[in-house]
XYZ file of C-alpha atoms in Angstrom:
618
model
C -0.216 0.065 -0.510
C 2.700 2.022 0.985
C 4.769 1.064 -2.376
C 1.794 1.905 -3.994
C 1.143 5.740 -2.697
C 4.397 6.442 -3.114
C 4.290 5.630 -6.905
C 1.389 7.352 -7.254
C 2.770 10.107 -5.984
C 5.947 10.113 -7.766
C 3.611 9.851 -10.850
C 1.540 13.183 -10.264
C 4.419 15.264 -9.837
C 5.762 14.076 -13.634
C 2.474 14.311 -14.921
C 1.960 17.959 -13.628
C 5.988 18.757 -14.743
C 4.179 18.526 -18.171
C 1.323 20.919 -17.495
C 1.591 23.855 -19.833
C -1.808 25.703 -19.659
C -3.744 25.541 -15.735
C -6.551 23.600 -17.111
C -4.043 20.371 -17.460
C -2.976 21.291 -13.381
C -6.829 21.420 -12.539
C -7.834 18.118 -13.890
C -4.349 16.899 -12.432
C -5.446 18.547 -8.822
C -8.585 16.302 -9.506
C -6.179 13.384 -9.505
C -4.661 14.573 -6.274
C -7.792 14.368 -4.997
C -9.471 11.412 -5.928
C -6.265 9.386 -4.710
C -6.400 11.049 -1.083
C -2.581 13.337 -1.678
C -3.820 16.380 -1.019
C -2.374 16.708 2.135
C 1.406 14.867 0.780
C 3.759 18.255 1.034
C 5.328 16.616 -1.778
C 3.075 17.176 -4.159
C 1.239 19.887 -2.958
C 4.824 21.455 -3.555
C 5.172 21.122 -6.751
C 1.484 22.133 -7.569
C 2.006 25.339 -6.171
C 5.613 25.567 -8.395
C 4.020 24.537 -11.320
C 1.140 27.096 -11.168
C 4.421 29.960 -10.102
C 5.781 28.758 -13.269
C 2.146 29.183 -15.268
C 1.725 32.817 -13.301
C -1.565 32.189 -11.486
C -2.360 34.967 -8.906
C -1.033 33.609 -6.206
C -3.972 34.759 -3.677
C -6.807 32.861 -6.536
C -5.016 29.293 -6.333
C -1.946 28.533 -4.818
C -2.363 30.705 -1.583
C -5.661 28.274 -1.223
C -4.255 25.179 -1.808
C -1.682 26.125 0.820
C -4.359 26.492 2.963
C -5.992 23.524 2.787
C -3.093 21.971 3.756
C -3.824 20.843 7.771
C -0.656 20.752 8.843
C 2.435 22.152 7.301
C 5.435 21.751 8.490
C 7.326 21.293 5.009
C 9.723 23.413 5.123
C 10.148 22.994 1.004
C 6.134 23.798 1.038
C 6.447 27.150 2.442
C 9.330 27.533 0.402
C 7.394 27.428 -2.669
C 4.304 29.604 -1.552
C 7.422 31.706 -0.146
C 8.668 31.891 -4.066
C 5.202 32.258 -5.260
C 5.080 35.561 -3.649
C 8.606 36.913 -4.452
C 7.912 36.233 -8.259
C 4.914 38.293 -7.512
C 3.009 41.147 -5.696
C 3.457 41.785 -2.872
C 6.889 41.050 -1.945
C 5.422 41.844 1.123
C 3.888 38.858 1.431
C 6.723 36.234 0.836
C 8.238 37.914 4.192
C 5.236 37.826 5.941
C 5.309 34.217 5.579
C 8.648 33.209 6.233
C 8.159 35.124 9.825
C 5.180 32.517 10.160
C 7.209 29.557 9.267
C 9.612 30.587 11.509
C 7.159 30.976 14.298
C 6.021 27.573 13.818
C 9.171 26.635 14.632
C 10.178 25.308 11.009
C 13.849 25.760 9.818
C 14.228 27.176 6.437
C 16.142 25.645 3.553
C 18.405 27.248 1.357
C 15.571 28.287 -1.733
C 14.227 29.234 1.441
C 16.438 32.043 1.416
C 17.584 32.361 -1.872
C 13.171 32.911 -2.712
C 13.840 35.728 0.012
C 17.032 37.478 -1.702
C 14.827 37.165 -5.260
C 12.090 39.491 -3.359
C 14.928 41.753 -1.946
C 16.202 41.939 -6.000
C 12.707 42.304 -6.570
C 12.046 45.381 -4.635
C 15.139 46.792 -5.121
C 15.534 46.266 -1.220
C 18.724 46.674 -0.046
C 18.303 46.550 3.607
C 15.571 43.996 3.712
C 18.022 41.983 1.707
C 20.517 42.741 4.751
C 18.080 41.414 7.448
C 17.750 38.844 5.457
C 21.933 37.824 4.984
C 21.797 38.364 8.743
C 19.280 35.454 8.553
C 21.493 32.890 6.653
C 24.213 33.647 9.804
C 22.127 33.691 12.663
C 20.091 30.512 11.344
C 22.703 28.520 10.988
C 24.622 26.720 8.254
C 23.905 28.415 5.496
C 26.765 31.227 5.489
C 28.832 28.852 3.339
C 25.698 28.088 0.804
C 26.503 28.201 -2.548
C 23.059 28.597 -3.713
C 22.492 31.062 -1.270
C 25.559 33.676 -1.596
C 24.945 33.211 -5.141
C 21.390 34.827 -5.090
C 22.397 37.277 -2.238
C 25.671 38.236 -5.174
C 22.888 38.585 -7.131
C 20.885 40.553 -4.729
C 23.601 43.270 -4.124
C 24.342 43.643 -7.399
C 20.580 44.637 -8.614
C 20.218 46.632 -5.690
C 23.074 48.823 -6.556
C 26.118 47.831 -3.858
C 28.704 46.210 -6.170
C 31.679 46.524 -3.093
C 28.891 44.298 -0.594
C 28.574 41.903 -3.482
C 32.243 42.146 -4.019
C 32.607 41.069 -0.326
C 30.244 37.940 -0.563
C 32.091 36.789 -3.086
C 35.524 37.332 -1.283
C 34.456 35.469 1.583
C 32.706 32.395 -0.315
C 34.747 29.197 0.668
C 32.932 27.672 -2.743
C 32.547 29.225 -5.842
C 31.111 28.533 -9.480
C 30.799 29.720 -12.648
C 27.268 31.587 -11.527
C 29.358 33.199 -8.670
C 32.141 34.363 -11.076
C 30.280 35.592 -14.276
C 27.122 37.362 -12.011
C 30.049 39.485 -10.699
C 32.416 40.242 -13.853
C 28.839 41.007 -15.598
C 28.089 43.477 -12.772
C 31.711 45.140 -13.454
C 31.170 45.368 -16.971
C 27.768 47.215 -16.716
C 29.360 49.702 -14.172
C 32.820 50.496 -16.489
C 34.936 49.161 -13.873
C 36.588 46.961 -16.689
C 39.420 46.174 -14.965
C 37.619 44.245 -11.899
C 35.864 43.047 -14.598
C 39.046 41.201 -16.370
C 40.618 40.277 -12.928
C 38.042 38.181 -12.276
C 37.914 36.556 -15.710
C 41.280 35.798 -15.870
C 40.551 34.248 -12.626
C 38.318 31.652 -13.610
C 39.932 28.864 -14.104
C 37.249 27.124 -16.612
C 35.660 30.189 -19.029
C 32.097 29.659 -20.437
C 29.802 31.381 -23.152
C 28.710 33.953 -20.659
C 32.184 34.449 -19.304
C 33.414 35.478 -22.801
C 30.361 37.711 -23.809
C 29.991 39.555 -20.776
C 33.945 40.775 -21.196
C 33.354 41.230 -25.011
C 30.079 43.145 -24.948
C 31.664 44.834 -21.656
C 34.512 46.722 -23.625
C 32.366 47.218 -26.382
C 29.693 48.994 -24.319
C 32.889 50.982 -22.914
C 34.167 52.275 -25.832
C 37.460 49.969 -25.890
C 36.624 48.844 -28.822
C 39.804 47.185 -29.215
C 39.972 45.240 -26.256
C 36.624 43.763 -27.156
C 38.111 42.323 -30.039
C 40.807 40.824 -28.584
C 38.693 38.695 -26.420
C 36.523 38.024 -29.019
C 39.076 36.895 -30.932
C 40.420 35.417 -27.904
C 36.913 33.137 -27.617
C 37.677 32.084 -30.907
C 40.578 30.697 -30.435
C 39.606 28.678 -27.719
C 36.912 27.121 -29.926
C 34.235 28.828 -28.279
C 30.976 29.309 -30.438
C 29.905 33.107 -30.653
C 26.368 33.782 -29.711
C 23.872 36.001 -30.850
C 24.762 38.508 -27.823
C 28.412 37.614 -28.556
C 28.412 38.105 -32.278
C 26.213 41.660 -32.233
C 28.839 42.836 -29.233
C 31.903 41.908 -31.294
C 29.996 43.506 -34.391
C 28.960 47.122 -32.678
C 33.255 47.144 -31.144
C 33.744 47.016 -34.685
C 31.791 49.381 -36.054
C 32.995 51.627 -33.308
C 36.446 51.135 -34.397
C 35.790 51.479 -37.664
C 38.539 48.391 -39.280
C 36.942 47.157 -43.032
C 39.667 44.161 -41.954
C 37.933 43.414 -38.594
C 34.395 43.744 -40.526
C 34.784 41.085 -42.851
C 36.730 38.747 -40.929
C 33.318 39.165 -37.733
C 30.746 38.839 -41.060
C 32.492 35.315 -42.111
C 31.780 34.182 -38.785
C 28.282 34.952 -38.578
C 27.643 34.009 -41.377
C 29.314 30.461 -40.944
C 27.320 30.704 -37.574
C 23.285 30.192 -36.507
C 23.327 33.477 -37.118
C 24.093 34.882 -40.232
C 21.921 38.263 -41.524
C 19.618 35.973 -43.934
C 18.932 33.427 -40.514
C 19.258 36.936 -37.404
C 17.402 39.770 -38.024
C 19.161 41.465 -34.653
C 23.111 40.165 -36.309
C 22.184 41.378 -40.141
C 20.890 44.743 -38.450
C 24.002 45.068 -36.877
C 26.085 44.465 -39.873
C 24.084 46.955 -41.210
C 25.292 49.572 -39.222
C 28.952 48.110 -38.774
C 29.253 48.129 -42.277
C 28.010 51.628 -42.679
C 29.994 52.521 -40.131
C 33.279 51.204 -41.519
C 33.530 53.050 -44.280
C 31.310 50.702 -46.864
C 27.695 51.692 -46.911
C 27.327 49.832 -50.029
C 28.754 46.077 -48.158
C 25.775 47.304 -45.642
C 23.210 47.996 -48.515
C 23.921 44.846 -49.745
C 23.657 42.829 -46.323
C 20.001 44.635 -46.026
C 19.410 43.162 -49.509
C 20.529 39.288 -48.547
C 18.271 39.570 -45.693
C 15.208 37.245 -45.805
C 13.131 38.433 -42.999
C 13.603 42.606 -42.229
C 12.102 44.507 -39.485
C 12.188 48.392 -37.978
C 15.381 48.152 -36.616
C 17.101 46.769 -39.657
C 14.992 49.345 -41.919
C 16.186 52.428 -39.175
C 20.025 50.760 -39.793
C 20.129 51.311 -43.459
C 18.381 54.424 -43.515
C 21.000 56.141 -40.451
C 23.939 54.493 -43.128
C 22.656 56.431 -46.053
C 22.107 59.817 -43.758
C 25.718 59.166 -42.125
C 27.361 59.377 -45.841
C 25.555 61.964 -46.953
C 23.140 59.556 -49.704
C 20.106 61.444 -48.767
C 18.218 60.576 -51.562
C 19.345 57.018 -51.361
C 17.697 57.238 -47.283
C 14.511 59.093 -48.381
C 13.699 56.435 -51.100
C 13.905 53.878 -48.420
C 11.605 55.522 -46.159
C 9.140 55.568 -48.406
C 9.368 51.917 -49.555
C 9.135 50.647 -46.424
C 6.504 52.561 -45.726
C 4.698 50.529 -48.167
C 5.052 47.223 -45.840
C 3.637 46.443 -43.387
C 6.381 47.679 -41.364
C 5.919 51.156 -38.774
C 8.303 53.835 -38.034
C 9.389 53.985 -35.063
C 11.411 57.346 -33.628
C 15.179 55.819 -34.144
C 13.358 55.551 -38.429
C 12.354 59.243 -37.965
C 16.191 60.578 -36.714
C 17.846 58.498 -39.300
C 15.832 60.177 -42.216
C 15.674 63.816 -40.382
C 19.525 63.639 -40.241
C 19.507 62.646 -43.927
C 17.634 65.626 -44.610
C 20.041 67.578 -42.047
C 23.131 66.387 -44.233
C 22.369 66.978 -47.413
C 20.364 71.159 -46.465
C 16.871 69.384 -47.677
C 14.875 71.780 -45.480
C 11.698 72.111 -46.866
C 11.682 67.384 -47.156
C 12.383 67.353 -43.676
C 10.216 69.968 -42.201
C 7.434 67.683 -44.515
C 8.634 64.641 -42.579
C 8.899 66.269 -38.683
C 5.269 67.239 -39.586
C 3.530 63.688 -40.256
C 5.562 62.210 -37.675
C 2.578 62.022 -34.982
C -0.179 63.148 -37.147
C 0.316 60.035 -39.580
C 2.368 57.490 -38.149
C 1.784 57.834 -34.290
C 5.154 58.529 -33.547
C 5.533 61.765 -30.905
C 8.567 63.469 -31.670
C 11.016 63.667 -28.503
C 14.166 65.860 -27.761
C 15.964 64.228 -30.346
C 14.169 64.617 -33.191
C 13.386 68.194 -32.393
C 17.828 68.314 -32.251
C 17.790 67.597 -35.265
C 15.966 70.267 -36.733
C 17.353 72.650 -34.895
C 20.053 71.093 -36.706
C 18.770 71.532 -39.922
C 17.199 74.726 -39.656
C 20.821 76.128 -38.628
C 23.040 74.582 -41.022
C 20.510 75.646 -43.911
C 21.163 79.254 -42.207
C 17.828 80.066 -40.646
C 19.224 80.356 -37.424
C 16.449 82.622 -36.276
C 13.955 80.096 -36.795
C 15.927 77.469 -35.281
C 15.904 79.299 -32.100
C 11.949 79.818 -32.432
C 11.558 75.995 -32.504
C 13.939 75.715 -29.987
C 12.402 78.351 -27.436
C 8.572 76.850 -28.791
C 9.395 73.157 -28.129
C 6.132 71.092 -25.974
C 9.134 69.731 -23.604
C 12.425 71.055 -21.804
C 15.240 71.469 -24.861
C 17.992 69.001 -23.705
C 22.042 68.964 -24.413
C 21.634 67.484 -27.652
C 19.262 70.418 -28.841
C 21.328 73.625 -27.758
C 24.281 71.502 -28.801
C 22.785 71.781 -32.379
C 21.873 75.212 -32.037
C 25.386 76.332 -31.202
C 27.153 74.222 -34.041
C 25.084 76.485 -36.437
C 25.655 79.792 -35.172
C 29.634 78.850 -34.858
C 29.077 77.339 -38.456
C 27.400 80.892 -39.427
C 29.379 82.742 -36.916
C 27.041 84.040 -35.459
C 28.155 84.698 -31.533
C 24.463 86.462 -30.299
C 22.672 82.935 -30.680
C 25.926 80.927 -29.220
C 25.706 83.286 -26.348
C 21.974 82.033 -25.896
C 22.466 78.931 -26.310
C 25.643 78.292 -24.574
C 24.017 79.544 -21.681
C 21.895 76.420 -21.407
C 23.973 74.591 -21.907
C 26.583 75.509 -19.235
C 23.513 74.757 -16.985
C 23.011 71.025 -18.655
C 26.656 70.490 -19.053
C 28.851 72.023 -16.874
C 31.363 69.325 -17.683
C 31.651 69.403 -21.149
C 34.457 70.808 -22.390
C 33.258 70.730 -26.387
C 30.438 73.468 -25.883
C 33.023 75.590 -24.018
C 35.914 75.212 -27.296
C 32.911 75.783 -29.659
C 31.875 79.148 -27.833
C 35.458 80.400 -27.774
C 36.115 79.159 -31.309
C 32.808 81.485 -32.220
C 33.749 84.206 -30.557
C 37.007 83.828 -32.311
C 35.800 83.150 -35.937
C 34.301 86.983 -34.992
C 37.627 88.318 -33.884
C 36.403 88.813 -30.430
C 39.664 87.900 -28.473
C 38.637 89.711 -25.360
C 35.250 87.136 -25.440
C 37.869 84.213 -25.964
C 40.398 85.506 -22.789
C 37.068 84.641 -21.216
C 35.950 81.620 -22.202
C 39.075 80.094 -21.847
C 39.855 81.579 -18.482
C 36.361 79.956 -17.151
C 37.539 76.595 -19.003
C 40.408 76.959 -16.589
C 38.750 77.461 -13.570
C 36.513 74.568 -13.749
C 39.889 72.690 -14.603
C 38.006 71.469 -18.291
C 40.638 69.437 -20.428
C 40.081 69.147 -23.966
C 40.238 65.914 -25.299
C 43.109 65.759 -27.910
C 41.814 65.054 -31.699
C 42.266 61.353 -32.303
C 42.302 59.649 -35.713
C 43.036 56.398 -36.915
C 44.097 54.517 -40.405
C 43.856 50.873 -41.317
C 47.517 49.823 -42.925
C 47.009 47.139 -45.866
C 47.632 44.088 -43.596
C 44.859 45.267 -40.985
C 46.639 46.401 -38.506
C 44.563 50.174 -36.798
C 47.123 52.877 -36.284
C 46.325 55.721 -34.115
C 47.762 59.581 -34.286
C 46.910 62.222 -31.415
C 47.004 66.021 -33.152
C 50.345 67.196 -32.538
C 51.645 63.285 -32.041
C 55.742 62.510 -32.571
C 55.536 59.172 -31.193
C 55.217 56.794 -34.509
C 58.276 55.090 -35.681
C 57.568 56.179 -38.839
C 56.894 59.648 -38.451
C 60.123 61.654 -40.334
C 58.416 59.487 -43.610
C 55.015 60.339 -42.303
C 56.030 64.343 -41.945
C 58.168 64.064 -45.222
C 55.089 63.186 -47.232
C 52.973 65.164 -45.699
C 55.148 67.989 -46.850
C 55.591 66.751 -50.547
C 51.743 66.728 -50.642
C 51.172 70.651 -49.128
C 53.892 72.095 -51.776
C 51.961 70.317 -54.466
C 48.744 71.639 -52.959
C 50.156 75.033 -53.094
C 51.099 74.773 -56.576
C 47.185 74.718 -57.667
C 46.445 77.997 -54.977
C 46.310 76.450 -51.652
C 46.782 78.282 -48.547
C 46.304 77.806 -45.170
C 43.040 77.980 -43.873
C 44.243 80.006 -40.685
C 40.965 80.375 -39.008
C 40.442 76.788 -38.108
C 43.238 77.695 -35.436
C 41.180 79.239 -32.640
C 43.715 80.813 -30.723
C 45.510 84.585 -31.134
C 49.078 83.590 -32.134
C 50.965 84.263 -35.220
C 50.358 82.946 -38.320
C 53.465 80.888 -38.644
C 52.313 78.832 -35.506
C 49.305 78.468 -36.730
C 50.787 76.735 -39.606
C 52.944 74.722 -37.716
C 49.622 73.161 -35.225
C 47.461 73.121 -38.474
C 50.538 70.535 -40.527
C 50.073 68.432 -36.940
C 46.624 67.954 -37.130
C 45.650 64.210 -36.288
C 43.500 63.369 -39.529
C 46.458 64.691 -41.691
C 49.443 62.570 -39.943
C 47.325 59.512 -41.136
C 46.730 60.886 -44.121
C 50.488 60.698 -44.502
C 50.591 57.795 -42.712
C 47.647 56.142 -45.522
C 49.867 57.354 -48.710
C 52.895 55.301 -47.448
C 51.352 52.248 -46.690
C 48.382 51.425 -48.356
C 48.585 50.234 -52.199
C 48.266 53.346 -54.708
C 45.013 53.359 -56.376
C 43.362 51.635 -53.055
C 40.669 53.615 -50.814
C 42.283 55.492 -47.344
C 39.879 55.329 -44.640
C 40.644 57.595 -41.481
C 38.509 57.694 -38.721
C 38.725 60.756 -36.458
C 36.894 61.200 -32.926
C 36.068 65.057 -33.505
C 34.951 66.908 -36.426
C 37.427 67.517 -38.995
C 38.420 71.344 -39.454
C 38.295 73.362 -42.555
C 41.680 73.259 -43.412
C 41.869 69.431 -43.199
C 38.762 69.201 -45.118
C 40.453 71.375 -47.977
C 43.515 69.164 -47.757
C 41.787 66.139 -48.162
C 40.120 66.968 -51.149
C 43.091 68.093 -52.707
C 44.806 64.820 -51.924
C 42.224 63.054 -53.814
C 42.903 64.788 -56.795
C 46.452 64.846 -56.830
C 46.826 60.893 -55.899
C 43.949 59.856 -57.808
C 42.995 58.238 -54.542
C 39.711 57.820 -52.715
C 39.940 58.822 -49.279
C 37.000 58.330 -46.603
C 36.738 60.528 -42.767
C 34.868 59.515 -40.614
C 33.993 62.746 -38.108
C 31.912 62.643 -34.966
C 28.989 63.811 -37.562
C 29.323 61.993 -40.661
C 31.405 60.516 -43.130
C 33.243 62.706 -45.897
C 34.087 60.960 -49.142
C 36.650 62.666 -51.119
C 37.095 62.370 -54.841
C 38.704 63.929 -57.333
C 39.001 66.927 -55.681
C 35.272 67.029 -54.640
C 33.695 65.998 -50.937
C 30.238 63.749 -51.095
C 29.311 66.637 -48.618
C 29.423 69.397 -51.328
C 30.862 71.499 -48.110
C 27.873 71.771 -46.944
C 28.914 69.651 -43.259
């Protein structure tokens, strides 16, 4: 009889495990009653767990099932209901149940504490979590429990107390891969890649989660070289790249803008289960990557080859066309998208408005902006207003742009005022620049770029006293300018970095000689250095010396030395290209017969036969 009962318990638990909806659960519950097992803690515990998985409201069913057990003394039964509340609302009921359980003299199990820590994580209540932590010690026997410690680490991480999570980790007598990866991921999200790598290096067996955390961590913290280094290491270790890792590596490649890496990652994606024809996420990321690596044609090839497209793939392609100044292609694709069932979102509109901005298509941009909410239900955000301020301002409609900003339905953010300040600089209008910068100094008091742009606008108007005032303010705030940095890819795929005034490159002598020869040829057709590109009140000769040492010129000189004649030179820059360098790139493309592509922090410039794709509208 006992054996028959045990067999029936096991059979019912097995059937419960296969239940996928409430109707089936109720059928099994009826069998539990027919077999007089409604008081069996083992079976009822399983029943409550299945109801939790199916997201059945606690009070309507799980709590009633629990209350019908006449003398609940099994800690797993209590824990099942505690966990049910921990995963739902109100989580405070989980702690009331725990208190009742302890009053009845029933000792908790490790799952009890993990459920309570889950409740603390959900409520982001670190004070309550600390009390549960104390309970693990007071009750005894749980301070060295691996499962309990892992959920405790998770709780402290979720509540933002990373140092407490690390203290728990350091005091653990036993750790598993979950312990390590939880902290590694937390450090990457906080931007502390040094601590993340320290832990990663100490992990004996590294799984895909740990590798992915490092790749994505470095990519998200703007350290693309390190991200690609770790991705390469994971491949050498025989790790099969999953979708998340691939997207992290693709993002890093997009930041770096290196074509050689782009093709390598594309091959890995194609040979995996997540190629662009199979994964819309990877496909969309590859479109963005190729666009940012200066190869918008290959980005479009990826787009065309995708079997499934969504709003992200369309938006990525529209943004790709926009950043390369191909406004008509971007707008054409936008209207093509509108013929499908895919609805545009706020990112789509940012892309198409940016395309209009880079091409000076004011009327087209205004029409699209006006239809956003009216026709497509997408309410313009501050970012869309920033695009419109940029569009109007770049085209010379500064007063109109200012009125738009002042009548926005929401408070203008830094992007909006920044667009207006940038347009003021382009059109040498210090009065509007003063209005924009006064707001920016409040919103972004430590953003040195705003001070520099105002200073440069004053300099272009010859207002040197105002330049001195802004420079003094920068000095008082101890703000330091980010040095101009450019990088170029050699034909072997190696990326070489140059900073403004850089004299550390081993071939700097050859680079300077190549540049001097180029400048002599340019002077033969009337080139004169654009001294207004140096916003300092210094002598002309000193200005010429500074212009020659701009990072993009050094990268150009190196590119001419190490790439094959006739091949494209691709230069990436962290700041906006200056007017003098733009003139030099145009001339260099004519004299060398080479296509030169420069990506600055705003857009791509394609120089060919002495002209730029931006038509000097930048």
